[in-house]
XYZ file of C-alpha atoms in Angstrom:
504
model
C 0.000 0.000 0.000
C 1.423 3.444 -0.844
C 1.885 5.767 2.053
C -0.243 8.882 2.179
C 1.672 11.927 1.036
C 1.859 15.099 3.097
C 2.109 18.538 1.533
C 3.398 21.588 3.327
C 0.654 24.129 3.954
C 3.225 26.900 3.665
C 3.612 26.069 -0.038
C 0.015 27.093 -0.726
C -0.910 30.733 -0.310
C -4.244 32.549 -0.283
C -5.362 34.943 -3.030
C -4.984 37.930 -0.721
C -1.413 37.112 0.235
C -0.584 36.689 -3.469
C -1.719 40.246 -4.246
C 0.260 41.568 -1.310
C 3.377 39.936 -2.708
C 2.504 41.279 -6.163
C 2.425 44.823 -4.797
C 5.760 44.322 -3.005
C 9.199 44.883 -4.485
C 9.905 43.085 -7.759
C 12.884 41.132 -6.499
C 10.735 39.710 -3.715
C 8.084 38.735 -6.257
C 10.727 36.937 -8.329
C 11.833 34.951 -5.274
C 8.244 33.813 -4.702
C 7.950 32.739 -8.322
C 11.187 30.782 -8.054
C 9.974 29.004 -4.921
C 6.634 28.068 -6.437
C 8.321 26.602 -9.510
C 10.716 24.551 -7.392
C 7.757 23.465 -5.268
C 6.093 22.166 -8.424
C 9.270 20.321 -9.378
C 9.413 18.773 -5.890
C 5.845 17.529 -6.228
C 6.738 15.928 -9.558
C 9.819 14.287 -8.046
C 7.704 12.866 -5.238
C 6.140 10.474 -7.710
C 9.367 8.464 -7.905
C 8.929 4.850 -6.865
C 11.329 2.896 -4.687
C 11.712 -0.818 -4.073
C 11.844 -2.182 -0.596
C 12.334 -5.592 0.935
C 10.216 -6.977 3.755
C 12.116 -9.327 6.015
C 10.534 -12.132 7.968
C 9.235 -11.162 11.378
C 9.121 -13.016 14.681
C 5.337 -13.022 14.653
C 3.583 -16.355 14.313
C 0.781 -16.793 11.805
C -2.137 -19.164 11.637
C -1.649 -22.698 10.380
C -3.979 -21.932 7.449
C -1.358 -19.693 5.855
C 0.866 -22.611 4.957
C 3.039 -22.861 1.846
C 3.943 -26.155 0.281
C 7.175 -25.260 -1.474
C 9.099 -22.086 -0.700
C 11.166 -22.495 -3.845
C 8.085 -21.548 -5.867
C 6.339 -19.302 -3.349
C 8.529 -16.347 -2.340
C 5.685 -14.658 -0.486
C 5.738 -17.509 2.058
C 9.044 -16.210 3.321
C 7.588 -12.700 3.198
C 10.679 -11.461 1.400
C 8.880 -10.291 -1.731
C 9.313 -6.907 -3.383
C 6.632 -4.271 -3.653
C 6.481 -0.718 -4.899
C 5.984 2.245 -2.647
C 5.720 5.944 -3.386
C 8.639 7.904 -2.056
C 8.760 11.497 -0.860
C 11.488 13.988 -0.059
C 12.546 15.152 3.357
C 13.893 18.586 4.045
C 16.363 20.089 6.477
C 15.199 23.428 7.972
C 18.608 24.484 9.187
C 19.696 25.850 5.797
C 16.697 28.102 5.199
C 17.689 31.200 7.132
C 21.295 31.310 5.983
C 20.233 30.890 2.352
C 17.589 33.631 2.399
C 19.824 35.984 4.356
C 22.590 35.614 1.780
C 20.189 36.141 -1.125
C 18.598 39.232 0.450
C 21.973 40.787 1.274
C 23.247 40.208 -2.259
C 20.207 41.773 -3.796
C 20.086 44.685 -1.366
C 23.721 45.491 -2.081
C 23.194 45.368 -5.809
C 20.197 47.694 -5.656
C 22.075 50.215 -3.551
C 25.170 50.198 -5.740
C 23.423 50.447 -9.112
C 22.069 53.605 -10.656
C 18.429 53.661 -11.685
C 19.327 53.722 -15.396
C 21.067 50.330 -15.071
C 18.510 48.534 -12.863
C 16.420 47.127 -15.704
C 19.500 45.897 -17.541
C 20.862 44.074 -14.455
C 17.422 42.654 -13.679
C 17.155 41.197 -17.183
C 20.633 39.661 -16.835
C 19.686 38.014 -13.526
C 16.440 36.746 -15.006
C 18.226 35.148 -17.934
C 20.868 33.582 -15.670
C 18.168 32.082 -13.468
C 17.261 29.712 -16.278
C 20.776 28.296 -16.515
C 21.289 24.690 -15.420
C 23.488 25.440 -12.412
C 21.136 28.134 -11.146
C 18.101 25.889 -11.413
C 19.934 23.146 -9.525
C 20.734 25.586 -6.726
C 17.104 26.644 -6.663
C 15.913 23.041 -6.322
C 18.521 22.332 -3.644
C 17.555 25.385 -1.604
C 13.887 24.515 -1.921
C 14.521 21.003 -0.580
C 16.482 22.355 2.331
C 13.897 24.974 3.152
C 11.291 22.478 4.303
C 11.139 20.533 7.521
C 11.990 16.849 8.046
C 8.909 14.662 7.647
C 7.979 11.039 8.401
C 5.388 8.885 6.692
C 2.483 7.242 8.501
C 4.599 4.237 9.557
C 7.399 6.374 10.997
C 9.860 6.002 8.099
C 11.987 9.027 7.282
C 10.829 10.588 3.998
C 13.890 11.071 1.825
C 14.910 11.273 -1.797
C 18.019 10.322 -3.757
C 20.498 13.201 -3.585
C 19.511 14.356 -0.082
C 22.169 14.833 2.590
C 22.188 13.901 6.285
C 24.451 15.571 8.839
C 26.169 17.489 6.006
C 28.045 14.222 5.445
C 25.959 11.359 4.032
C 24.591 11.758 0.493
C 21.833 9.235 -0.262
C 22.280 7.496 -3.608
C 19.939 4.470 -3.419
C 17.681 2.363 -1.211
C 19.142 -1.046 -0.365
C 16.234 -2.584 1.534
C 13.526 -2.264 4.149
C 12.578 -4.123 7.301
C 10.224 -3.705 10.234
C 12.885 -1.493 11.883
C 13.230 1.031 9.040
C 15.249 1.276 5.842
C 18.841 0.801 4.723
C 20.217 3.219 2.133
C 23.489 3.416 0.270
C 25.307 6.697 0.877
C 28.461 8.521 -0.073
C 30.353 9.418 3.103
C 31.990 12.741 2.225
C 34.094 12.725 5.383
C 35.681 9.400 4.443
C 36.929 10.434 1.034
C 33.681 9.638 -0.782
C 33.565 6.019 0.437
C 30.289 4.144 -0.055
C 28.571 3.058 3.166
C 25.289 1.462 4.191
C 23.186 3.719 6.430
C 20.486 2.083 8.540
C 17.699 4.636 9.204
C 15.458 3.507 12.060
C 11.763 4.406 12.189
C 10.770 7.272 14.455
C 8.981 4.791 16.720
C 10.128 4.446 20.316
C 10.391 0.628 20.456
C 12.562 0.551 17.329
C 14.656 3.465 18.555
C 15.281 1.639 21.826
C 16.269 -1.505 19.912
C 18.656 0.617 17.831
C 20.283 2.000 20.992
C 20.823 -1.554 22.216
C 22.274 -2.541 18.834
C 24.652 0.446 18.934
C 25.797 -0.651 22.390
C 26.527 -4.167 21.071
C 28.321 -2.845 17.984
C 30.484 -0.544 20.095
C 31.462 -3.535 22.257
C 32.305 -5.513 19.117
C 34.463 -2.657 17.787
C 36.183 -2.438 21.169
C 36.891 -6.186 21.375
C 37.768 -6.593 17.687
C 39.339 -3.314 16.461
C 40.879 -5.000 13.406
C 37.574 -6.608 12.356
C 39.009 -10.133 12.242
C 35.930 -11.904 13.568
C 33.631 -11.324 10.613
C 30.935 -9.252 12.320
C 29.751 -6.221 10.362
C 31.686 -3.057 11.247
C 29.923 0.068 12.501
C 31.573 3.349 11.467
C 29.290 5.965 13.021
C 25.875 6.590 14.546
C 23.712 9.664 15.194
C 20.175 10.795 15.970
C 18.611 12.576 12.997
C 15.380 14.319 14.048
C 14.194 11.278 16.024
C 15.615 8.679 13.642
C 18.531 6.651 14.955
C 20.994 6.220 12.078
C 23.872 3.719 11.983
C 26.616 3.754 9.358
C 28.112 0.387 8.332
C 30.584 -0.980 5.842
C 28.893 -1.615 2.510
C 28.481 -5.316 1.728
C 26.996 -7.433 -1.059
C 23.798 -9.478 -1.208
C 22.668 -11.619 1.682
C 23.221 -15.361 1.313
C 19.430 -15.751 1.078
C 18.973 -13.107 -1.638
C 21.748 -14.719 -3.701
C 20.052 -18.112 -3.268
C 16.700 -16.637 -4.269
C 18.112 -14.852 -7.335
C 19.726 -18.166 -8.330
C 16.354 -19.994 -8.374
C 17.164 -21.606 -5.006
C 20.002 -23.600 -6.516
C 21.969 -24.995 -3.533
C 25.514 -23.834 -2.878
C 28.257 -26.353 -3.782
C 29.536 -28.280 -0.773
C 32.965 -26.577 -0.784
C 31.203 -23.182 -0.574
C 28.896 -24.503 2.163
C 31.979 -25.572 4.106
C 33.674 -22.173 3.901
C 30.512 -20.176 4.687
C 29.632 -22.463 7.619
C 33.132 -22.126 9.063
C 32.976 -18.332 8.942
C 29.525 -18.203 10.542
C 30.748 -20.470 13.347
C 33.818 -18.280 13.847
C 31.821 -15.024 13.955
C 29.167 -16.341 16.357
C 31.800 -18.035 18.550
C 33.363 -14.582 18.964
C 29.993 -13.304 20.209
C 29.575 -16.253 22.579
C 33.094 -15.752 23.964
C 32.024 -12.217 24.841
C 28.845 -13.364 26.614
C 26.534 -12.417 23.731
C 23.794 -14.385 22.002
C 22.791 -13.149 18.528
C 19.255 -14.708 18.707
C 18.300 -13.882 15.093
C 20.652 -15.864 12.873
C 19.253 -16.611 9.406
C 20.527 -16.465 5.802
C 19.166 -12.905 5.455
C 21.506 -11.764 8.244
C 24.614 -13.286 6.668
C 25.932 -11.091 3.854
C 28.591 -11.658 1.240
C 31.429 -9.144 1.309
C 31.198 -9.139 -2.482
C 28.389 -10.967 -4.258
C 29.869 -10.866 -7.786
C 29.307 -14.144 -9.584
C 30.209 -16.217 -12.632
C 27.399 -17.267 -14.948
C 27.207 -20.698 -16.577
C 24.480 -22.309 -18.675
C 22.974 -25.607 -17.541
C 22.109 -27.569 -20.709
C 20.148 -30.203 -18.815
C 17.881 -27.724 -17.024
C 18.130 -25.082 -19.786
C 18.862 -22.164 -17.474
C 21.640 -19.835 -16.375
C 23.200 -20.650 -13.025
C 25.253 -18.327 -10.821
C 28.297 -19.187 -8.778
C 29.506 -16.580 -6.293
C 33.177 -15.732 -6.838
C 34.077 -15.163 -3.186
C 32.394 -16.774 -0.191
C 33.735 -14.236 2.332
C 30.801 -13.242 4.576
C 29.831 -10.965 7.466
C 27.220 -11.505 10.189
C 24.860 -8.517 10.532
C 21.804 -7.273 12.475
C 22.578 -7.150 16.183
C 19.278 -5.487 17.087
C 18.207 -8.552 19.079
C 21.622 -9.550 20.429
C 21.495 -10.135 24.187
C 24.228 -10.169 26.819
C 24.144 -12.955 29.396
C 23.310 -10.528 32.225
C 20.444 -8.854 30.341
C 16.760 -9.755 30.358
C 16.036 -12.701 28.048
C 12.764 -12.391 26.102
C 10.535 -15.453 26.083
C 10.469 -15.749 22.278
C 13.505 -15.094 20.065
C 14.662 -16.062 16.562
C 12.766 -16.059 13.299
C 10.375 -19.016 13.186
C 12.260 -21.322 10.788
C 15.451 -21.139 12.870
C 13.888 -21.245 16.348
C 15.275 -23.817 18.764
C 12.950 -26.256 20.604
C 13.823 -24.831 24.039
C 12.519 -21.445 22.834
C 9.245 -22.931 21.531
C 8.753 -24.845 24.790
C 9.754 -21.780 26.872
C 12.432 -23.675 28.786
C 14.850 -20.747 28.780
C 17.605 -20.148 26.253
C 21.218 -19.068 25.958
C 24.048 -19.433 23.402
C 23.014 -22.969 22.244
C 19.928 -21.485 20.542
C 22.331 -19.805 18.081
C 23.940 -23.174 17.349
C 20.527 -24.651 16.448
C 19.941 -21.723 14.052
C 23.325 -22.297 12.401
C 22.455 -25.971 11.863
C 19.251 -24.922 10.059
C 21.185 -22.360 7.983
C 23.846 -24.854 6.870
C 21.104 -27.310 5.834
C 19.447 -24.555 3.785
C 22.706 -23.734 2.004
C 23.137 -27.425 1.136
C 19.622 -28.222 -0.185
C 18.337 -24.753 -1.176
C 15.184 -24.654 0.978
C 14.179 -24.246 4.604
C 14.290 -27.280 6.894
C 11.291 -26.326 9.058
C 8.771 -24.658 6.769
C 5.919 -23.744 9.084
C 4.321 -20.959 11.105
C 2.672 -23.046 13.822
C 4.287 -24.280 17.052
C 2.584 -27.677 17.178
C 3.327 -28.362 13.514
C 6.915 -27.169 14.045
C 7.384 -29.725 16.832
C 5.808 -32.423 14.623
C 8.315 -31.611 11.884
C 11.166 -31.875 14.378
C 9.999 -35.330 15.431
C 9.586 -36.441 11.814
C 13.117 -35.251 10.892
C 15.089 -35.720 14.135
C 13.154 -38.272 16.173
C 11.074 -37.981 19.373
C 11.393 -34.987 21.691
C 13.128 -36.045 24.956
C 10.700 -36.838 27.776
C 12.656 -34.614 30.191
C 11.904 -31.541 28.030
C 8.239 -32.559 27.774
C 7.921 -32.935 31.562
C 9.644 -29.607 32.223
C 7.815 -27.371 29.761
C 4.863 -25.180 30.682
C 3.459 -25.740 27.175
C 1.639 -28.942 28.108
C -1.128 -28.090 25.624
C 1.119 -29.496 22.883
C 1.389 -32.897 24.587
C -0.846 -35.719 25.757
C 0.333 -38.498 28.083
C 3.960 -37.505 27.588
C 3.832 -37.501 23.779
C 3.238 -34.831 21.168
C -0.493 -34.366 20.614
C -0.484 -34.712 16.834
C -2.894 -36.416 14.440
C -1.186 -37.611 11.263
C -4.519 -38.174 9.534
C -5.406 -34.474 9.350
C -4.427 -32.244 6.417
C -1.611 -30.784 8.546
C -0.485 -34.299 9.460
C -0.414 -35.351 5.807
C 1.529 -32.199 4.904
C 4.232 -32.969 7.480
C 4.404 -36.618 6.430
C 4.701 -35.768 2.730
C 7.115 -32.856 3.020
C 9.420 -33.947 5.840
C 11.660 -36.998 6.081
C 14.483 -38.219 8.345
C 17.489 -35.918 8.151
C 19.915 -38.288 6.426
C 17.477 -38.849 3.567
C 18.213 -35.289 2.399
C 21.753 -36.313 1.397
C 22.443 -35.620 -2.281
C 25.572 -37.801 -2.370
C 26.933 -40.788 -0.504
C 30.441 -39.312 -0.500
C 32.178 -39.200 2.893
C 32.304 -35.401 2.795
C 28.510 -35.168 2.601
C 28.074 -37.595 5.505
C 30.492 -35.517 7.574
C 28.396 -32.434 6.842
C 25.235 -34.144 8.068
C 27.051 -35.407 11.139
C 27.834 -31.772 11.961
C 24.235 -30.673 11.291
C 22.888 -33.484 13.508
C 25.131 -32.417 16.378
C 23.870 -28.824 15.997
C 20.232 -29.959 15.910
C 20.420 -31.853 19.196
C 17.208 -31.294 21.203
C 18.895 -30.868 24.590
C 20.804 -27.543 24.717
C 23.297 -29.021 27.195
C 24.122 -31.862 24.755
C 24.271 -29.630 21.669
C 27.719 -29.108 20.170
C 29.464 -25.827 21.021
C 30.932 -23.645 18.286
C 34.461 -24.189 19.621
C 33.888 -27.920 19.102
C 32.185 -27.365 15.742
C 35.205 -25.515 14.348
C 37.277 -28.656 14.993
C 34.794 -30.975 13.280
C 36.228 -33.275 10.548
C 33.952 -31.596 7.981
C 36.265 -28.551 8.104
C 39.495 -30.554 7.680
C 39.610 -29.938 3.926
C 39.164 -26.175 4.283
C 42.834 -25.279 3.898
C 43.124 -27.249 0.655
C 40.183 -25.557 -1.068
C 40.596 -22.454 -3.251
C 37.721 -20.533 -1.650
C 39.837 -19.760 1.399
C 42.295 -17.785 -0.710
C 39.539 -15.274 -1.432
C 38.802 -14.790 2.235
C 40.546 -11.592 3.270
C 38.813 -10.313 6.377
C 41.196 -7.395 6.737
C 40.286 -5.899 3.355
C 38.576 -2.498 3.415
C 35.327 -3.228 1.661
C 33.800 0.239 1.978
C 33.536 1.602 -1.531
């Protein structure tokens, strides 16, 4: 749905005020004419459309809204694109200085000129006003003259070419989430480097989450000043008229967006190995510093550079992409939680949510390990392991893929409504039961090869998808798993240069 557009009442004037300006000095009348024309141009520019991306939320949905194959139903993941009308925002701080300079220039010229030369100079100024550079200055001053505005959802209204903090020049929109928008900017204080600027909605709960994220990012910068641990680097942050803004290094596509653009073609196993190793290393760094990410998913793992090679598959008659470098960064620390902080009851996006979170048994760092297991599986097969939006169905899928839920967890949980006589209350003869039976199978049956390397991968995934958090593998142990033994011999590691400055 397009947002409702707001127009400044100051741009519209009454008939009486128009005649008063008409009777005033001619140079003042010209300034009014110039403003009205730039106002008209602004209204035309406001019709520009912008794409935005909706990320998956934590909210659960009814079991009726169930998709049967995410590879052919992008809206199931709620990551589809839609069009939205954009508007410009304006910075009021330039208005007075601009008008004061214009009035002084004109006043000086009128005083210094003789009456016989006034008409000649006026004609010269009028002709110059139609030059390209003059019209650009007029449009720029008109944009700056108006106040900062938000749309009905709290998003900052901006337009390509606008500046923030006299430093960040907006050049494109990268994406949108429930928190706000991410735009690509030129940072004029860093030699024109390209950065990603996260602009948070002017809504208190999102602003508070942004403050918490800034706190986490500052701790990460403090603990890892050389950015060796593959977490996204924050350069700067500021409050812009109620919008918290965070400046990051500019990265490539997310691992999910690349998968989606590649028709959900799975990553080759050597790329899965390298990406999995980096994710484990980055999240282990967080765990070592008493942090839990809580929202790990392919959307929050970005390639440093998502350039790819294109090959044609004769058998399937389609182009297939292969990313050139599998160097990644972990992003989005808005939900990251320190051990000493309050732990929300529900965390993680549904498809990557650990059983202890669903059963409200309390969670800590092992819930991240479960999410990583789901992510690695998705890289390997190209689709989500647990494709559901319902708790009971989610637990049924777990039992179908991983075996029965331990009786100790069933006895301990407060969510007894999901169980009956110590077993999951689930009827396989219903439509939901048939869906789970037809679309889920034991984990090892998802193997695409009987090669030892593939079995090692699934051994790692199984150890990450252990029901009991206390028995689940730690990331320190995972990094030593035999699946990663071949990492040093594979060419993908040569492209992994975590110290490279990727801001551009």
